Every structure is written in C-alpha cells, then in structure tokens.
Short mmCIF file of C-alpha atoms and ligand atoms in Angstrom, two decimals:
data_model
loop_
_atom_site.label_atom_id
_atom_site.label_comp_id
_atom_site.label_asym_id
_atom_site.label_seq_id
_atom_site.Cartn_x
_atom_site.Cartn_y
_atom_site.Cartn_z
CA MET M 451 -20.64 -76.70 24.09
CA ILE M 452 -16.87 -76.41 24.58
CA ALA M 453 -15.93 -77.87 21.21
CA LEU M 454 -18.55 -75.89 19.32
CA ASP M 455 -18.21 -72.52 20.95
CA ASN M 456 -14.59 -72.05 21.94
CA HIS M 457 -14.11 -68.67 20.31
CA PRO M 458 -12.20 -66.52 22.79
CA SER M 459 -14.35 -63.39 22.48
CA GLY M 460 -16.47 -61.56 19.94
CA ARG M 461 -18.06 -63.28 16.95
CA HIS M 462 -16.29 -65.88 14.87
CA PHE M 463 -15.65 -64.61 11.31
CA LEU M 464 -17.41 -67.18 9.13
CA GLN M 465 -16.04 -65.95 5.83
CA ILE M 466 -16.54 -69.19 3.87
CA PRO M 467 -18.85 -69.08 0.84
CA GLY M 468 -21.60 -70.89 2.67
CA PRO M 469 -22.89 -71.68 5.14
CA SER M 470 -22.97 -67.91 5.49
CA PRO M 471 -23.44 -65.91 8.72
CA VAL M 472 -27.08 -66.11 9.84
CA PRO M 473 -28.71 -62.84 10.99
CA ASP M 474 -30.03 -62.77 14.57
CA ARG M 475 -33.51 -62.04 13.23
CA ILE M 476 -33.51 -65.40 11.46
CA LEU M 477 -31.99 -67.26 14.43
CA ARG M 478 -34.76 -65.86 16.62
CA ALA M 479 -37.44 -66.98 14.17
CA ILE M 480 -35.99 -70.50 14.12
CA SER M 481 -36.12 -70.68 17.92
CA LEU M 482 -39.93 -70.33 18.09
CA PRO M 483 -41.86 -73.39 19.32
CA THR M 484 -42.50 -76.09 16.73
CA ILE M 485 -46.14 -76.31 15.60
CA ASP M 486 -48.29 -79.13 14.20
CA HIS M 487 -47.29 -79.56 10.54
CA ARG M 488 -50.83 -80.77 9.78
CA GLY M 489 -52.58 -78.06 11.81
CA PRO M 490 -54.37 -74.99 10.42
CA GLU M 491 -51.59 -72.46 11.17
CA PHE M 492 -49.08 -74.45 9.21
CA ALA M 493 -50.86 -73.96 5.89
CA THR M 494 -50.37 -70.19 6.16
CA LEU M 495 -46.63 -70.68 6.67
CA GLY M 496 -46.35 -73.26 3.87
CA LYS M 497 -48.16 -71.12 1.31
CA LYS M 498 -46.22 -68.04 2.32
CA VAL M 499 -42.76 -69.58 1.92
CA ILE M 500 -43.59 -71.13 -1.45
CA ALA M 501 -44.98 -67.83 -2.79
CA GLY M 502 -41.92 -65.97 -1.48
CA LEU M 503 -39.53 -68.46 -3.04
CA GLN M 504 -41.28 -68.05 -6.39
CA GLN M 505 -40.43 -64.35 -6.21
CA VAL M 506 -36.79 -65.09 -5.39
CA PHE M 507 -36.41 -67.68 -8.18
CA GLN M 508 -38.35 -65.25 -10.43
CA THR M 509 -40.82 -67.92 -11.47
CA ARG M 510 -44.59 -68.40 -11.65
CA HIS M 511 -44.21 -72.18 -11.49
CA PRO M 512 -43.87 -74.63 -8.56
CA VAL M 513 -40.86 -74.53 -6.24
CA VAL M 514 -40.29 -77.72 -4.23
CA ILE M 515 -38.65 -77.54 -0.78
CA TYR M 516 -36.75 -80.59 0.50
CA PRO M 517 -35.53 -81.23 4.06
CA ALA M 518 -32.07 -81.98 2.63
CA SER M 519 -28.78 -80.30 1.78
CA GLY M 520 -28.13 -79.08 -1.76
CA THR M 521 -26.83 -82.50 -2.76
CA GLY M 522 -30.30 -83.92 -2.16
CA ALA M 523 -31.84 -81.29 -4.44
CA TRP M 524 -29.25 -82.18 -7.14
CA GLU M 525 -30.39 -85.80 -6.95
CA ALA M 526 -34.05 -84.78 -6.93
CA ALA M 527 -33.55 -82.75 -10.12
CA LEU M 528 -31.99 -85.66 -12.00
CA ALA M 529 -34.24 -88.37 -10.53
CA ASN M 530 -37.42 -86.58 -11.57
CA VAL M 531 -36.68 -86.02 -15.27
CA MET M 532 -34.15 -88.67 -16.33
CA SER M 533 -34.40 -92.33 -17.33
CA PRO M 534 -31.66 -94.96 -16.89
CA GLY M 535 -28.89 -94.59 -19.49
CA ASP M 536 -29.95 -91.09 -20.58
CA ALA M 537 -27.12 -88.95 -21.99
CA VAL M 538 -26.62 -85.61 -20.22
CA LEU M 539 -24.29 -82.83 -21.26
CA MET M 540 -22.64 -81.37 -18.16
CA TYR M 541 -20.16 -78.50 -18.16
CA GLU M 542 -16.96 -78.57 -16.08
CA THR M 543 -16.61 -75.27 -14.25
CA GLY M 544 -15.09 -76.62 -11.04
CA HIS M 545 -15.50 -78.95 -8.10
CA PHE M 546 -19.28 -78.70 -7.73
CA ALA M 547 -19.90 -79.28 -11.44
CA THR M 548 -17.63 -82.34 -11.07
CA LEU M 549 -19.58 -83.67 -8.08
CA TRP M 550 -22.90 -83.27 -9.93
CA GLN M 551 -21.42 -85.13 -12.88
CA ARG M 552 -20.27 -87.98 -10.58
CA MET M 553 -23.74 -88.15 -9.12
CA ALA M 554 -25.21 -88.49 -12.63
CA GLN M 555 -22.87 -91.45 -13.19
CA ARG M 556 -23.90 -93.06 -9.91
CA LEU M 557 -27.56 -92.69 -10.85
CA GLY M 558 -26.94 -94.70 -14.04
CA LEU M 559 -26.93 -91.78 -16.48
CA GLU M 560 -24.33 -91.18 -19.19
CA PRO M 561 -22.88 -87.74 -18.48
CA GLU M 562 -20.55 -86.15 -21.01
CA PHE M 563 -18.28 -83.58 -19.37
CA LEU M 564 -17.54 -80.62 -21.60
CA GLY M 565 -15.11 -77.83 -20.77
CA LEU M 566 -12.24 -75.68 -21.96
CA PRO M 567 -9.22 -77.93 -22.55
CA GLY M 568 -5.74 -77.36 -21.14
CA ASN M 569 -4.12 -75.51 -18.27
CA ASP M 570 -3.35 -71.86 -17.74
CA GLU M 571 0.37 -71.16 -18.28
CA ALA M 572 0.87 -68.65 -15.45
CA THR M 573 -0.76 -70.72 -12.70
CA GLY M 574 -0.79 -74.27 -14.10
CA LEU M 575 -4.50 -74.50 -13.16
CA PRO M 576 -7.17 -75.84 -15.57
CA HIS M 577 -8.67 -73.19 -17.89
CA SER M 578 -12.16 -74.56 -17.33
CA TRP M 579 -11.80 -73.89 -13.58
CA ARG M 580 -10.97 -70.22 -14.26
CA HIS M 581 -13.72 -69.40 -16.77
CA GLY M 582 -17.50 -69.67 -16.96
CA VAL M 583 -19.54 -71.92 -19.24
CA GLN M 584 -18.71 -71.32 -22.91
CA ALA M 585 -22.15 -71.44 -24.50
CA ASP M 586 -20.70 -71.81 -28.02
CA LEU M 587 -19.15 -75.17 -27.05
CA ILE M 588 -22.55 -76.35 -25.87
CA GLU M 589 -24.21 -75.21 -29.11
CA GLU M 590 -21.52 -76.94 -31.18
CA ARG M 591 -21.94 -80.21 -29.26
CA LEU M 592 -25.75 -80.15 -29.45
CA ARG M 593 -25.68 -79.52 -33.21
CA LYS M 594 -23.76 -82.79 -33.60
CA ASP M 595 -26.42 -84.67 -31.61
CA SER M 596 -28.89 -84.95 -34.47
CA ALA M 597 -30.52 -88.03 -32.89
CA HIS M 598 -31.27 -85.97 -29.74
CA ARG M 599 -29.73 -88.55 -27.40
CA ILE M 600 -28.79 -85.77 -24.98
CA LYS M 601 -31.74 -85.26 -22.65
CA ALA M 602 -30.44 -82.38 -20.54
CA VAL M 603 -27.73 -79.72 -20.31
CA CYS M 604 -26.54 -79.23 -16.72
CA VAL M 605 -24.56 -76.17 -15.62
CA VAL M 606 -23.57 -74.46 -12.39
CA HIS M 607 -24.55 -70.78 -12.26
CA ASN M 608 -22.22 -69.70 -9.44
CA GLU M 609 -19.33 -72.17 -9.12
CA THR M 610 -18.59 -71.96 -5.40
CA SER M 611 -15.24 -73.72 -5.74
CA THR M 612 -13.82 -71.02 -8.05
CA GLY M 613 -15.81 -67.76 -7.75
CA VAL M 614 -16.82 -67.81 -11.40
CA THR M 615 -20.37 -67.26 -12.64
CA SER M 616 -21.91 -68.42 -15.92
CA ASP M 617 -24.28 -66.75 -18.34
CA ILE M 618 -27.37 -68.94 -18.10
CA ALA M 619 -29.41 -66.97 -20.66
CA ALA M 620 -26.59 -67.62 -23.17
CA VAL M 621 -26.82 -71.37 -22.48
CA ARG M 622 -30.56 -71.27 -23.20
CA ARG M 623 -29.89 -69.35 -26.43
CA ALA M 624 -27.28 -71.97 -27.41
CA ILE M 625 -29.75 -74.84 -26.86
CA ASP M 626 -32.41 -73.02 -28.90
CA ALA M 627 -29.95 -72.04 -31.66
CA ALA M 628 -29.02 -75.72 -32.04
CA GLY M 629 -32.76 -76.52 -32.31
CA HIS M 630 -32.24 -79.11 -29.55
CA PRO M 631 -34.97 -80.30 -27.14
CA ALA M 632 -32.62 -80.93 -24.16
CA LEU M 633 -33.83 -79.64 -20.80
CA LEU M 634 -31.77 -76.89 -19.15
CA MET M 635 -30.88 -77.73 -15.54
CA VAL M 636 -29.04 -75.19 -13.40
CA ASP M 637 -27.39 -75.32 -9.98
CA THR M 638 -27.61 -71.90 -8.32
CA ILE M 639 -27.06 -73.26 -4.82
CA SER M 640 -24.69 -70.41 -3.99
CA GLY M 641 -26.09 -67.83 -6.40
CA LEU M 642 -29.74 -67.54 -5.37
CA ALA M 643 -30.71 -64.33 -3.56
CA SER M 644 -27.22 -62.84 -4.08
CA ALA M 645 -26.55 -63.02 -7.83
CA ASP M 646 -29.26 -62.21 -10.38
CA PHE M 647 -31.10 -65.39 -11.36
CA ARG M 648 -34.27 -65.57 -13.50
CA HIS M 649 -35.77 -69.05 -13.76
CA ASP M 650 -38.63 -68.21 -16.15
CA GLU M 651 -37.04 -65.47 -18.25
CA TRP M 652 -33.87 -67.51 -18.86
CA GLY M 653 -35.85 -70.61 -19.86
CA VAL M 654 -34.50 -72.86 -17.11
CA ASP M 655 -36.33 -76.18 -16.69
CA VAL M 656 -35.03 -77.18 -13.26
CA THR M 657 -33.18 -74.86 -10.90
CA VAL M 658 -31.47 -76.36 -7.86
CA SER M 659 -30.68 -74.23 -4.80
CA GLY M 660 -30.07 -74.39 -1.07
CA SER M 661 -30.73 -72.50 2.14
CA GLN M 662 -27.26 -71.85 3.55
CA LYS M 663 -25.87 -69.25 1.16
CA GLY M 664 -27.73 -66.18 -0.11
CA LEU M 665 -30.86 -66.95 1.87
CA MET M 666 -28.79 -66.60 5.07
CA LEU M 667 -30.31 -69.71 6.68
CA PRO M 668 -28.49 -72.58 8.34
CA PRO M 669 -27.95 -75.63 6.09
CA GLY M 670 -30.76 -78.17 5.93
CA ILE M 671 -33.32 -77.27 3.27
CA SER M 672 -32.93 -77.13 -0.48
CA PHE M 673 -35.04 -76.42 -3.53
CA ASN M 674 -36.05 -77.41 -7.05
CA ALA M 675 -37.79 -74.74 -9.17
CA LEU M 676 -39.64 -76.36 -12.06
CA SER M 677 -40.81 -75.45 -15.54
CA PRO M 678 -44.06 -76.79 -17.05
CA ARG M 679 -41.92 -78.82 -19.48
CA ALA M 680 -39.89 -80.38 -16.65
CA ILE M 681 -43.15 -81.35 -14.93
CA GLU M 682 -44.40 -82.98 -18.16
CA VAL M 683 -41.13 -84.89 -18.64
CA SER M 684 -41.20 -86.09 -15.00
CA LYS M 685 -44.47 -87.92 -15.66
CA THR M 686 -42.78 -90.43 -17.99
CA ALA M 687 -39.17 -90.38 -16.73
CA LEU M 688 -38.07 -93.78 -15.43
CA LEU M 689 -35.34 -93.29 -12.81
CA PRO M 690 -36.75 -94.55 -9.49
CA LYS M 691 -38.10 -91.69 -7.36
CA ALA M 692 -40.19 -91.76 -4.22
CA PHE M 693 -39.03 -89.31 -1.54
CA TRP M 694 -37.80 -86.90 -4.23
CA ALA M 695 -40.87 -87.22 -6.50
CA TRP M 696 -42.29 -83.81 -7.33
CA ASP M 697 -45.89 -84.89 -8.02
CA GLU M 698 -47.10 -85.62 -4.47
CA ILE M 699 -45.22 -82.68 -3.00
CA VAL M 700 -46.55 -80.16 -5.55
CA GLU M 701 -50.07 -81.50 -5.02
CA MET M 702 -49.98 -81.17 -1.22
CA ASN M 703 -48.16 -77.81 -1.42
CA LYS M 704 -51.30 -76.35 -3.04
CA GLY M 705 -52.90 -76.46 0.43
CA GLY M 706 -49.67 -75.37 2.20
CA TYR M 707 -48.71 -78.86 3.43
CA TRP M 708 -46.15 -81.61 2.68
CA PRO M 709 -46.55 -85.38 2.27
CA TYR M 710 -43.97 -85.88 5.06
CA THR M 711 -42.84 -83.93 8.12
CA PRO M 712 -41.19 -80.76 6.82
CA SER M 713 -38.39 -78.88 8.65
CA THR M 714 -40.84 -76.66 10.53
CA ASN M 715 -38.28 -74.47 12.30
CA LEU M 716 -36.15 -73.96 9.19
CA LEU M 717 -39.35 -72.91 7.42
CA TYR M 718 -39.84 -70.26 10.14
CA GLY M 719 -36.33 -69.10 9.30
CA LEU M 720 -37.11 -69.18 5.59
CA SER M 721 -40.23 -67.10 6.15
CA GLU M 722 -38.14 -64.49 7.98
CA ALA M 723 -35.38 -64.61 5.35
CA LEU M 724 -37.91 -64.06 2.58
CA ASP M 725 -39.34 -61.06 4.45
CA MET M 726 -35.85 -59.59 4.70
CA VAL M 727 -34.97 -60.28 1.06
CA LEU M 728 -38.24 -59.01 -0.35
CA GLU M 729 -38.34 -55.94 1.95
CA GLN M 730 -34.91 -54.92 0.69
CA GLY M 731 -35.66 -55.93 -2.90
CA LEU M 732 -33.63 -58.27 -5.09
CA PRO M 733 -31.95 -55.49 -7.16
CA VAL M 734 -30.59 -53.83 -3.99
CA ILE M 735 -29.25 -57.17 -2.74
CA PHE M 736 -27.62 -58.01 -6.09
CA ALA M 737 -25.96 -54.56 -6.21
CA ARG M 738 -24.72 -54.93 -2.64
CA HIS M 739 -23.00 -58.23 -3.42
CA GLN M 740 -21.48 -56.85 -6.64
CA ARG M 741 -20.01 -53.98 -4.68
CA TRP M 742 -18.62 -56.28 -1.96
CA GLY M 743 -17.06 -58.41 -4.68
CA GLU M 744 -15.45 -55.32 -6.22
CA GLY M 745 -14.09 -54.22 -2.83
CA VAL M 746 -12.59 -57.64 -2.11
CA ARG M 747 -11.05 -57.79 -5.61
CA ALA M 748 -9.51 -54.35 -5.05
CA ALA M 749 -7.69 -55.88 -2.06
CA VAL M 750 -6.56 -58.96 -4.00
CA ARG M 751 -5.26 -56.78 -6.85
CA ALA M 752 -3.30 -54.63 -4.41
CA TRP M 753 -1.73 -57.74 -2.87
CA GLY M 754 -0.61 -58.63 -6.42
CA LEU M 755 -2.26 -62.07 -6.27
CA PRO M 756 -4.37 -63.52 -9.10
CA THR M 757 -8.05 -64.26 -8.59
CA GLN M 758 -9.21 -67.74 -9.52
CA CYS M 759 -11.65 -66.18 -11.99
CA ALA M 760 -9.65 -65.19 -15.06
CA ASP M 761 -12.52 -63.46 -16.87
CA GLU M 762 -13.35 -59.92 -15.68
CA ARG M 763 -16.93 -60.26 -16.94
CA VAL M 764 -17.93 -63.20 -14.76
CA HIS M 765 -16.51 -62.63 -11.26
CA SER M 766 -18.84 -64.03 -8.62
CA PRO M 767 -20.54 -61.43 -6.42
CA VAL M 768 -20.67 -64.04 -3.63
CA LEU M 769 -17.06 -65.16 -3.19
CA THR M 770 -13.55 -64.47 -4.43
CA GLY M 771 -10.98 -67.21 -5.03
CA VAL M 772 -7.39 -66.09 -4.36
CA ILE M 773 -4.50 -68.07 -5.88
CA THR M 774 -1.38 -68.28 -3.72
CA PRO M 775 2.07 -68.18 -5.37
CA GLN M 776 3.49 -71.55 -6.54
CA GLY M 777 5.07 -73.30 -3.55
CA VAL M 778 2.85 -71.57 -0.95
CA ASP M 779 0.33 -74.00 0.56
CA ALA M 780 -2.95 -72.08 0.69
CA ASP M 781 -4.23 -74.46 3.39
CA ALA M 782 -1.30 -73.55 5.63
CA VAL M 783 -2.15 -69.85 5.18
CA ARG M 784 -5.79 -70.56 6.04
CA LYS M 785 -4.67 -72.46 9.15
CA VAL M 786 -2.60 -69.52 10.41
CA ILE M 787 -5.53 -67.16 9.84
CA HIS M 788 -7.97 -69.46 11.59
CA GLU M 789 -5.75 -70.15 14.57
CA ARG M 790 -4.60 -66.58 15.16
CA PHE M 791 -7.59 -64.50 14.13
CA ASP M 792 -10.64 -66.78 14.49
CA LEU M 793 -11.49 -66.28 10.81
CA SER M 794 -12.62 -69.19 8.58
CA LEU M 795 -11.89 -69.02 4.85
CA GLY M 796 -12.98 -71.51 2.16
CA ALA M 797 -10.42 -74.16 1.14
CA GLY M 798 -9.30 -74.93 -2.39
CA LEU M 799 -11.41 -77.91 -3.45
CA GLY M 800 -10.63 -80.80 -5.81
CA LYS M 801 -8.05 -79.76 -8.42
CA LEU M 802 -7.46 -76.53 -6.48
CA LYS M 803 -6.53 -78.09 -3.14
CA GLY M 804 -3.69 -76.12 -1.51
CA ARG M 805 -3.47 -73.71 -4.47
CA MET M 806 -6.06 -71.14 -3.47
CA PHE M 807 -8.41 -69.99 -0.73
CA ARG M 808 -11.89 -68.50 -0.98
CA ILE M 809 -13.24 -65.38 0.72
CA GLY M 810 -17.03 -65.47 1.10
CA HIS M 811 -18.90 -62.16 0.85
CA LEU M 812 -22.49 -63.17 1.38
CA GLY M 813 -24.98 -63.55 4.18
CA ASP M 814 -25.06 -61.31 7.22
CA CYS M 815 -22.00 -59.12 6.52
CA ASN M 816 -21.31 -55.47 5.73
CA ASP M 817 -18.42 -53.22 4.69
CA LEU M 818 -16.82 -53.32 8.12
CA THR M 819 -17.07 -57.07 8.66
CA LEU M 820 -15.51 -57.48 5.22
CA MET M 821 -12.76 -54.99 6.08
CA ALA M 822 -12.01 -56.98 9.25
CA ALA M 823 -11.93 -60.20 7.25
CA LEU M 824 -9.54 -58.68 4.70
CA THR M 825 -7.34 -57.47 7.57
CA GLY M 826 -7.21 -61.03 8.92
CA VAL M 827 -6.28 -62.33 5.47
CA GLU M 828 -3.55 -59.71 4.98
CA MET M 829 -2.05 -60.40 8.41
CA GLY M 830 -2.13 -64.15 7.69
CA LEU M 831 -0.46 -63.71 4.30
CA LYS M 832 2.30 -61.64 5.91
CA LEU M 833 2.79 -64.16 8.74
CA SER M 834 3.07 -66.87 6.08
CA ALA M 835 5.78 -64.82 4.33
CA VAL M 836 3.77 -64.50 1.12
CA PRO M 837 5.32 -61.61 -0.83
CA LEU M 838 2.69 -58.90 -1.30
CA ALA M 839 2.82 -56.03 -3.79
CA GLY M 840 0.97 -53.66 -1.47
CA SER M 841 -1.78 -53.33 1.11
CA GLY M 842 -5.08 -54.87 0.06
CA VAL M 843 -6.67 -53.50 3.23
CA LEU M 844 -5.90 -49.89 2.23
CA ALA M 845 -7.14 -50.51 -1.32
CA ALA M 846 -10.41 -52.01 -0.05
CA MET M 847 -10.83 -49.15 2.45
CA ASP M 848 -10.49 -46.63 -0.37
CA PHE M 849 -13.00 -48.54 -2.46
CA PHE M 850 -15.58 -48.92 0.32
CA ALA M 851 -15.16 -45.32 1.50
CA SER M 852 -15.52 -43.86 -1.97
CA THR M 853 -18.61 -45.94 -2.81
CA ALA M 854 -20.42 -45.95 0.57
CA GLN M 855 -23.95 -44.59 0.68
CA SER M 856 -26.14 -43.69 3.63
CA ARG M 857 -27.90 -46.75 5.00
CA LEU M 858 -30.67 -44.59 6.41
CA PRO M 859 -33.83 -43.67 4.51
CA ARG M 860 -33.66 -40.22 2.85
CA GLY M 861 -35.37 -37.26 4.52
C1 LIG G 305 -22.58 -74.82 -6.27
C2 LIG G 305 -22.83 -75.89 -5.24
N1 LIG G 305 -23.48 -76.99 -5.63
C3 LIG G 305 -23.75 -77.98 -4.76
C4 LIG G 305 -23.35 -77.91 -3.43
C5 LIG G 305 -23.65 -79.03 -2.52
O1 LIG G 305 -24.58 -78.61 -1.56
P1 LIG G 305 -24.62 -79.23 -0.09
O2 LIG G 305 -23.24 -79.18 0.46
O3 LIG G 305 -25.60 -78.34 0.63
O4 LIG G 305 -25.13 -80.63 -0.23
C6 LIG G 305 -22.68 -76.76 -3.00
C7 LIG G 305 -22.23 -76.64 -1.60
O5 LIG G 305 -21.44 -75.79 -1.25
C8 LIG G 305 -22.43 -75.73 -3.92
O6 LIG G 305 -21.79 -74.62 -3.54
#
C-alpha cells in the first residue's frame, strides 16, 4: 500500500473535478459481501438503483447502467443509434467534447465540429473553450441541412476541462426551431447530481453520465438515459453493437437483472448514493454546488486571475478553471501544491495544458474543506511567485461566512 497511501497524515485533498471524494457511508456500503447477481436479493437492488437513477436523470424512461467508465457510455450512446457514415453535429466546448468527436470519427461516423471561431485577445485561448454551446449556431447549421443528413446533435452539458456549462433546453429549442429531426445527445458525466439536468423536460434523446463525479462513487460504472425515440432509432441503426446494445439490458432490467455480471459492489455504493441524494433532494444539492462555485470564484476574483469560463451566466457549479498569467506554467504550480500540501488539482487538458488548473467543488466536501483547498492554492501561487491582487482566502471566508446557514434541522 506504500505507493497508494503515502499521505503523511490526515486526508488527502482530492480537489480534482472527478473522481470526487467518496463519503465514508458509500465506502462502507461498497465493502459489504458480494451477493449472487442472479439470486432473489439482487433483483431488489437492481430495481431500486434503476428507479433512483430515473429520479436523478429526471426521466420516466429506461436508464442503462454499464460496468465501464464514462468513455464506454459515450461509445454506447453512439453505437446504439448511429449507422456507418452518419453525419453528426458536435459542438466544441473543450477537451471532452473533442474526445467524443474523435470517438465518433473512430466509429466511422462523419462528425462536424462546430464552435465559436478565434482566440480570446487577453489570454490567447480559444473562445469556444471559454463559452458554452451557442444554440443559434446549431439552429443556423441545421437550417442549411435541408436533406436531414445530420442524424444527431451532440453536446457536453458540463465541460469538465473548462468549468463551463451549456444550456441544453436552448439546444433542444434550436433543433425544433430548425424543424430538424436530429436526435439530441448530451454528455452530463460531470454535471449529473450536482448541476440541474432534466432529461425528459429538455427533450434529450440520450444522456451519458458516470459514477465518479456528482454521484460521489468511485469510477467504474456509467449510464445512458434513453428517450422513446432513441429506443425506436436503435432498432434500425446499423453500427455494430453487442455488449453496449440497449435492448437486452433494458429487457432484463425489468426484472432487476443484467445479461452479464454487473458491478455488484458499485451498485451497493450507487444504492447508498441515491439514498443520500434523494434524502437531501436535488434542489438542495444544486443550490449547494452553486454556492460553492460562487465562493471559489470570489477567491479567484480576489487573486486577480481570470476564470476559464468567460461568461458569467454559465459558470459550472462543479469546478472552476483558473488561468495562470502568461509565462507561468500552471502544471508547475499544481506540482508545488501537491508536493507541499497534499492537495490534488485538475490539470489543464488539451489546448489548455499548462495554461490553467481546475479546482473541483463536488462530492464529499463542505465549506471548510473548500476553504482548506483554497488556502493550499493560495500558498502554492505565492510559492510559485504568481503576482496576486489580494487574498482569495479572505474573500472566500467572507462569502462563506455571510451565506452560511444552520446545517441542523429547525426547531
Ligand atoms: C465531461 C466528460 N466526458 C467524458 C469523460 C470521460 O469519462 P471517463 O474518464 O470516466 O471515461 C469525462 C471524464 O472526466 C468527462 O468529464
């Protein structure tokens, strides 16, 4: 265990935007003895987790659980509804949107990558990696596709590489306004159970998500939420699919079972996570993450550093991307913070490598763990000789103190 557990004392600060810190209650549930996945008790667990997930995705339709990371659920989404050579309109919001687009290419689809052109003058970083999806660009592009070659529009709801969210309801309105039949496919791998997401109400056909972010589980299971239309399309879609195929899984799920050996112990964890999420209520959880995001941004503002998200309306409640001044290697700052203070921050990915770092504010954290994390960041910035306008720690303290409410029930 030396390599895995060499933290000198206290808990490691896992402040990356997923995997997020796992609550002890969930770790304990996962440690229970594995049961027979074809035995009678299992059906109760299977039915319970699917029903709970439907509440979290805000859908009445099937949710498929895969023993795979989020990347597997991305592939499942495309493999079930697409045919070789299909055109798909994908929107460039950052690194994860780019990876999904590359996957579409590798699967033999024809992705078109739409996004805001050009770079931001102040930072030199791409505009499309600092803003959310521009639904009007999607509408404009779909209106030109009078032959309806485009079979799906694919967007990332919470772009984990940037800390920017996108308005999914607006994308649905854009597709409808263009009178286009394309399916709407959404990645909310890092948004689910932290940022408001409504599969049915927003007219999403396939939602992709994963366990290791807002659901506070370790990595290892991932999800597709389906619409009736997506299920219809999957019946005639021609990309090869076997392990990922929805039909057999949805059929066996009706009895609470899977056509293969599911991740029994992660499903115990999921059951516990769903209890926690649904006991607290989604609106309370969404508000909590919004507030954490505001507190962290108060610190970043006080430091005088820009956030990766350049649009005040679409800051992620789950993570904040912080751009370091030109010439300061953000990875070197992260290294100092990790080595000296046992705090892990997210790296700048893809086009953002070395230009920014990401502070995760999701999973099992609270005001004080976030304050400690911000203290570690501020100390690391100072040790790296990054010029700061003021103390982000003091600004965040003021914010958290002035907005704190009693955690205890009234009375
Ligand atoms: C938005 C988004 N999409 C896709 C992925 C890929 O998921 P995984 O790494 O679990 O395969 C991630 C992982 O961080 C993500 O944040």
